[in-house]
Amino acid sequence: MNSLSRRRFLKITGATFGAAVAVSSLSEVVKGAEKVEVKTGKKVKGIQKIPTYCDICFWKCGAIAYLKDGELWKIEGNPDDPLSEGRLCPRGTGGIGAHFDDSRLKAPLIRKGPRGSEEFVQVTWDEALNYIAEKMKKIKSDFGPEAMVLFSHGVGGNFLKHLMHAYGTPNDTAPSFAQCRGPREVGFELTFGDVIGSPERTDLRNSKCIVLIGSHLGENMHNTQVQEFSEAIEKGATIITVDPRFSVAAGKAKYYLPIKPGTDMALLLAWMNVLVTEELYNKKFIEKYAYGFEQFQYEIAQYTPEWAYIETTIDPEVIRETAREMARYMPATLIHPGRHTSWYGDDAQRSRAIALLNALMGNWGKKGGFYNPTSVNIPKYPYPAYPKSEKGAADNPNHKYPFAEGEKLSTGLREATLTEKPYPIKGWFVYGTNLTQALPNTQETINAIQKLDLMVVCDVVPSEIAGYADVVLPESVYVERYDDLNNPLFREGFVSLRQPVVDSPNDQKPNWWIAKKLADKLGLQEYFPWKDVEEYLDTRLRSAGLSLPQLKEKGVIRAPKGKIYFDEDEEIEFYTSTGKVEFYSHKLKDAGFDPIPKYTKPEEPPAGYFRLLFGRSPVHTFSKTQSNRFLSGLMDENEVWLNYDIAKRMGIKNGDYIKLKNQDGIVSNKVKVKATERIRTDCVYMVHGFGQRSKMYRQTFNKGASDSQLITKYKMDPLMGGTGMNVNFVTIDWEA
Amino acid sequence: MARYGMVIDTKKCVGCQDCVIACEAENNVPEGFCRDWITTESSGKFPTIEMEIRTERCNHCTDAPCVSCCPTGASHYHDVGGVVLVTHGECIGCKACIASCPYDARYVHPEGYVDKCTFCIHRVENGKDPACVSVCPTHCMYFGDLDDPSSKVSQLLKSRKNHSLIPEAGTKPNIYYLT
Ligand code: SF4
């Protein structure tokens, strides 16, 4: 979030719980009861329910864990939680499997073989943390605190982030920006002066026309999104799905546009061309709020549907018809901004085109478009100020990527580690993110690691990246630990709690404990003044007029619902430099970029090659759920989708195993073929997260193929440093 | 008497398999088995594809061959809602019912008896929906009394196009799919 959105954030977080606590009622009384009787130390007989929130992905759905005779039985959605509304996604329902997973890390480990050899000795927590603290002290004295980097993903990283900032490094990052939603946030910020955020501010529930271009909702199971998508379908919304693959969402669509991969921009421009030339756009909104509309109108005139047909292979009449369909329902038409948007290297501009198309609908702050998210203010813990870094962050030297503001570039920090520019990086602390699969070009990641003096991985399973660590720290899974509060911007303000439901089976520890212990050993006690996490949480909650015991019982406390749409004639303030929706961007122009988005042709696959596309499965999250028995029971390997006719021509049958080879000669694991009519002939598709090569992670070893392994090439987004990853081509490796 | 059944809206189902996992957890289904599953049926040539995704399970047939062929009476109609159940203690594991079921809804539990979907009768008798229905993030499943014309399931069947599976087997299945 840059300064502009921060300003906006402060403005909208003025709300407080007020009467919320009194009005918030539970449909069923949920008790955070003791699971072990204090007097006898025995497990409590019968059924108990304890509210918490899910961590199988980052969506943070409110859940209720059920214990039967003191043992974890099942997890359901918490009906009082506005994210889950009482229903979890399959991964959340299967969350119990994370606790029972026997491939979990069980004790701290210190490396004894070379990095990547996966040879470790088991040590005590004290030994592990002493080792880390000594190295961190040495790194600080030899190179300065900035030489440490934290890679983390999810709310569990909060206490470690705090530790790293207290230590003095500004280099804390997550792949969720440059490898995921960064381009989208930058594209929208440049256009509307505000980001989309997570959970997305999309009012899917009330949309009358939903356009999915690069979103595979239904396979992507971000719970609230899927629930609302389904609600819109029930209410009869028109769905327009654009995808090279006949996705699940394509099956729900009135219009399915089987676009040639990499040409979304051409379609977006052509849609806008139709809306502008046929004068179908929201004139009232545009007259009032658009900046640079005339130049835009002038430029867009060249992008006719006939022109776009050549690029996209989409029938010009279908382009016209779908544009008219969008106009019919505006402002309750939503062109979904997507989430994973780092594809072709021009992604921020692509997202900007999506933002402009939405602007033509006039749907900002409108029902069925983008609502105005709200939140309640839970003050931060009153910590002492962090030491100021002299050198600043290393991810984006000289602002090479001028619009990578606020969040750090994970690939930028990898680059800094490899090149020692702008200064040497000597230690990585990796929390809950399997960098070998999350970052493109695994070899670069491995090369960077080889340059380090300290490499720490904290995770729940022995992920591939753990194999490269000097020290591996086994973390308790979410049902065994507290984490920081969940207090997002959403349709309504609320706060929810993650709390332990069962004990960790072995010597795993929660991240807050690890951070605090490490702080002690680093002499940073003043930054961890609380006795334990309960005291921390209670302090934060009390400063908002709530308390930990209250939240332990309810799991979620909601504030009264506020206004999330603008009134009909309400003046809208946009936090762009012109105060308007920027169809023409001076910021971009001044930085040397196209002020109005333009189309760049994607590179064509060489003969005999297919473009490699990847996506999500409803039963897995990244590469971290493949050993959960409930989830792997439904999918324990991925498949490569290959067009049926192509497969037939090549003599490949459905269910055959093949290997893929990419343009750089990298060969994948064996992977099962899904020969299907549901994909174009010029691309192949697989679900991300498989083909893992950690021998320590037995259940997943070599099952399916890894898209990441084949993504040796990536294209940098010159605006914000995103890594476009859909630029790799693969062929069938017949020698295999 | 009530006739329990399900109506499943295939327009909303995304095939996420939450119903499958919810059932496994709720009913402690042994690893490697399931009482419900997802079928995706697609036809046509790219890009003109017709696709139906649906969640399937025992159809709790009114004329259930698994009940009539059971030599011990273990397979029976429950007195509430006509739900087809198996009394584990009476099952000798002869598998006649497995052979007779047109829906392949049954399996042999590692403990030796035949097992399958119960419509979560233990939940239903306590006023709750079956686990699969209650967990579905798309709200695509409805459970209720098909003989009660005012029930949601009956209303849906009246107002929407629908089909059952393999009706020609003549077993009178009680699960319907809205299209
Ligand atoms: S979307 Fe699913 S996995 Fe993610 S938090 Fe919600 S229930 Fe858990």
Coordinates of N, CA, C and O in Angstrom, one line a residue, chain B residues 40-111:
Chain B
T40 N -17.7 -35.2 -13.4 CA -17.8 -34.1 -14.4 C -18.0 -34.7 -15.8 O -17.3 -35.6 -16.2
E41 N -19.1 -34.3 -16.4 CA -19.4 -34.9 -17.7 C -19.4 -33.8 -18.8 O -20.0 -32.7 -18.6
S42 N -18.5 -33.9 -19.7 CA -18.5 -32.9 -20.8 C -18.6 -33.5 -22.1 O -18.1 -34.7 -22.3
S43 N -19.1 -32.8 -23.1 CA -19.3 -33.3 -24.4 C -19.1 -32.1 -25.4 O -19.2 -31.0 -25.0
G44 N -18.9 -32.4 -26.6 CA -18.7 -31.4 -27.7 C -17.3 -31.2 -28.1 O -16.4 -31.9 -27.5
K45 N -17.1 -30.3 -29.0 CA -15.7 -30.1 -29.5 C -15.3 -28.7 -29.1 O -16.1 -27.8 -29.1
F46 N -14.1 -28.5 -28.7 CA -13.6 -27.2 -28.3 C -13.9 -26.2 -29.3 O -13.6 -26.5 -30.5
P47 N -14.4 -25.0 -29.1 CA -14.7 -24.5 -27.8 C -16.2 -24.6 -27.4 O -16.7 -24.0 -26.4
T48 N -17.0 -25.4 -28.2 CA -18.4 -25.5 -27.9 C -18.6 -26.8 -27.0 O -18.8 -27.9 -27.5
I49 N -18.5 -26.5 -25.7 CA -18.5 -27.7 -24.8 C -19.8 -27.6 -23.9 O -20.1 -26.5 -23.5
E50 N -20.4 -28.7 -23.7 CA -21.4 -28.7 -22.6 C -20.8 -29.5 -21.4 O -20.2 -30.5 -21.6
M51 N -21.0 -28.9 -20.3 CA -20.4 -29.6 -19.1 C -21.4 -29.6 -17.9 O -22.0 -28.6 -17.6
E52 N -21.5 -30.7 -17.3 CA -22.3 -30.8 -16.1 C -21.4 -31.4 -15.0 O -20.7 -32.4 -15.2
I53 N -21.3 -30.7 -13.9 CA -20.6 -31.2 -12.7 C -21.6 -31.5 -11.6 O -22.5 -30.7 -11.4
R54 N -21.4 -32.7 -11.1 CA -22.4 -33.0 -10.0 C -21.8 -33.8 -8.9 O -20.9 -34.6 -9.1
T55 N -22.4 -33.7 -7.7 CA -22.0 -34.5 -6.6 C -22.9 -35.7 -6.5 O -24.1 -35.6 -6.6
E56 N -22.3 -36.9 -6.4 CA -23.1 -38.1 -6.4 C -22.9 -39.0 -5.2 O -21.9 -38.9 -4.5
R57 N -23.9 -39.8 -4.9 CA -23.9 -40.7 -3.8 C -25.0 -41.7 -3.9 O -25.7 -41.7 -4.9
C58 N -25.2 -42.5 -2.9 CA -26.3 -43.5 -2.9 C -27.6 -42.7 -3.1 O -27.8 -41.6 -2.6
N59 N -28.5 -43.2 -4.0 CA -29.7 -42.5 -4.4 C -30.9 -42.8 -3.4 O -32.0 -42.3 -3.6
H60 N -30.6 -43.6 -2.4 CA -31.7 -43.9 -1.4 C -33.0 -44.3 -2.2 O -34.1 -43.7 -1.9
C61 N -32.8 -45.2 -3.1 CA -33.9 -45.5 -4.0 C -35.2 -46.1 -3.3 O -35.0 -46.7 -2.3
T62 N -36.3 -45.7 -3.9 CA -37.5 -46.2 -3.3 C -37.7 -47.7 -3.6 O -38.3 -48.5 -2.7
D63 N -37.3 -48.2 -4.8 CA -37.3 -49.6 -5.1 C -35.8 -50.1 -5.1 O -35.3 -50.4 -6.2
A64 N -35.2 -50.2 -4.0 CA -33.8 -50.4 -3.9 C -33.4 -51.9 -4.1 O -33.8 -52.7 -3.3
P65 N -32.7 -52.2 -5.2 CA -32.3 -53.6 -5.4 C -31.4 -54.1 -4.3 O -31.4 -55.3 -4.0
C66 N -30.6 -53.2 -3.7 CA -29.7 -53.6 -2.7 C -30.4 -54.1 -1.4 O -29.9 -54.9 -0.7
V67 N -31.6 -53.6 -1.2 CA -32.4 -54.0 -0.1 C -33.1 -55.4 -0.4 O -33.0 -56.3 0.3
S68 N -33.6 -55.4 -1.7 CA -34.3 -56.7 -2.0 C -33.4 -57.9 -2.1 O -33.8 -59.0 -1.9
C69 N -32.1 -57.6 -2.5 CA -31.3 -58.8 -2.7 C -30.5 -59.2 -1.5 O -29.8 -60.2 -1.4
C70 N -30.6 -58.4 -0.4 CA -29.8 -58.7 0.8 C -30.3 -59.9 1.5 O -31.5 -60.0 1.9
P71 N -29.4 -60.9 1.7 CA -29.9 -62.2 2.2 C -30.1 -62.1 3.7 O -30.9 -62.9 4.3
T72 N -29.6 -61.1 4.4 CA -29.8 -61.1 5.9 C -30.7 -60.0 6.4 O -31.0 -59.9 7.6
G73 N -31.1 -59.1 5.5 CA -31.9 -57.9 5.9 C -31.0 -56.8 6.5 O -31.6 -55.9 7.1
A74 N -29.7 -56.9 6.4 CA -28.9 -55.8 6.8 C -29.2 -54.5 6.1 O -29.3 -53.5 6.6
S75 N -29.3 -54.7 4.7 CA -29.7 -53.5 3.9 C -31.2 -53.3 4.1 O -32.0 -54.3 3.8
H76 N -31.6 -52.2 4.5 CA -33.0 -52.0 4.8 C -33.4 -50.5 4.6 O -32.6 -49.6 4.5
Y77 N -34.8 -50.3 4.6 CA -35.3 -48.9 4.6 C -35.4 -48.5 6.1 O -36.1 -49.1 6.9
H78 N -34.9 -47.3 6.4 CA -35.0 -46.8 7.7 C -36.4 -46.3 7.9 O -37.0 -45.8 6.9
D79 N -37.0 -46.3 9.1 CA -38.4 -45.9 9.2 C -38.5 -44.4 9.2 O -39.6 -43.9 9.1
V80 N -37.4 -43.7 9.2 CA -37.6 -42.2 9.0 C -37.1 -41.9 7.5 O -35.9 -42.1 7.2
G81 N -38.0 -41.3 6.7 CA -37.7 -40.8 5.4 C -37.3 -41.9 4.4 O -36.9 -41.5 3.3
G82 N -37.5 -43.1 4.7 CA -37.2 -44.2 3.7 C -35.7 -44.3 3.3 O -35.4 -44.8 2.3
V83 N -34.9 -43.8 4.2 CA -33.4 -43.8 3.9 C -32.9 -45.2 3.9 O -33.3 -46.0 4.7
V84 N -32.1 -45.5 2.9 CA -31.6 -46.9 2.8 C -30.3 -47.0 3.7 O -29.4 -46.2 3.5
L85 N -30.3 -47.9 4.6 CA -29.2 -48.1 5.5 C -28.7 -49.5 5.6 O -29.4 -50.4 5.1
V86 N -27.5 -49.7 6.1 CA -27.0 -51.1 6.3 C -26.7 -51.2 7.8 O -26.0 -50.4 8.4
T87 N -27.3 -52.3 8.4 CA -27.0 -52.6 9.8 C -25.7 -53.4 9.8 O -25.6 -54.5 9.4
H88 N -24.6 -52.7 10.3 CA -23.3 -53.3 10.1 C -23.2 -54.7 10.7 O -22.6 -55.6 10.2
G89 N -23.8 -54.9 11.9 CA -23.7 -56.2 12.6 C -24.4 -57.3 11.9 O -24.1 -58.5 12.1
E90 N -25.3 -57.0 11.0 CA -26.1 -58.0 10.3 C -25.5 -58.3 8.9 O -25.9 -59.3 8.3
C91 N -24.5 -57.5 8.5 CA -24.0 -57.6 7.2 C -22.9 -58.7 7.2 O -22.0 -58.8 8.0
I92 N -23.0 -59.7 6.2 CA -22.0 -60.8 6.2 C -21.0 -60.5 5.1 O -20.1 -61.4 4.8
G93 N -21.1 -59.4 4.4 CA -20.1 -59.0 3.4 C -20.1 -59.8 2.2 O -19.1 -60.0 1.5
C94 N -21.3 -60.3 1.8 CA -21.5 -61.1 0.6 C -21.4 -60.3 -0.7 O -21.2 -60.9 -1.8
K95 N -21.6 -59.0 -0.6 CA -21.4 -58.1 -1.8 C -22.5 -58.2 -2.8 O -22.4 -57.6 -3.9
A96 N -23.6 -58.9 -2.5 CA -24.7 -59.0 -3.5 C -25.2 -57.5 -3.7 O -25.5 -57.2 -4.9
C97 N -25.3 -56.8 -2.7 CA -25.8 -55.4 -2.8 C -24.9 -54.6 -3.7 O -25.4 -53.7 -4.5
I98 N -23.6 -54.8 -3.6 CA -22.7 -54.0 -4.4 C -22.9 -54.3 -5.9 O -22.9 -53.4 -6.7
A99 N -23.1 -55.5 -6.2 CA -23.4 -55.9 -7.6 C -24.7 -55.4 -8.1 O -24.8 -55.1 -9.2
S100 N -25.6 -55.2 -7.2 CA -27.0 -54.9 -7.6 C -27.1 -53.3 -7.8 O -28.0 -52.9 -8.5
C101 N -26.3 -52.6 -7.2 CA -26.5 -51.1 -7.2 C -26.0 -50.5 -8.5 O -24.9 -50.6 -8.9
P102 N -27.0 -49.8 -9.2 CA -26.6 -49.3 -10.5 C -25.7 -48.0 -10.4 O -25.1 -47.6 -11.3
Y103 N -25.5 -47.5 -9.2 CA -24.8 -46.3 -9.0 C -23.4 -46.5 -8.4 O -22.7 -45.5 -8.1
D104 N -23.1 -47.7 -8.1 CA -21.7 -48.0 -7.6 C -21.5 -47.2 -6.3 O -20.5 -46.7 -6.0
A105 N -22.5 -47.2 -5.4 CA -22.5 -46.4 -4.3 C -22.0 -47.0 -3.0 O -21.8 -46.4 -2.0
R106 N -21.7 -48.3 -3.1 CA -21.3 -49.1 -1.9 C -19.9 -49.6 -2.0 O -19.3 -49.8 -3.0
Y107 N -19.3 -49.8 -0.8 CA -17.9 -50.4 -0.7 C -17.8 -51.2 0.5 O -18.7 -51.1 1.4
V108 N -16.8 -52.1 0.5 CA -16.7 -52.9 1.7 C -15.7 -52.2 2.6 O -14.6 -51.9 2.3
H109 N -16.2 -51.9 3.8 CA -15.4 -51.3 4.8 C -14.3 -52.2 5.3 O -14.5 -53.4 5.4
P110 N -13.1 -51.7 5.6 CA -12.0 -52.6 6.0 C -12.4 -53.5 7.2 O -11.9 -54.6 7.4
E111 N -13.5 -53.1 7.9 CA -13.9 -54.0 9.1 C -14.8 -55.1 8.6 O -15.4 -55.8 9.4

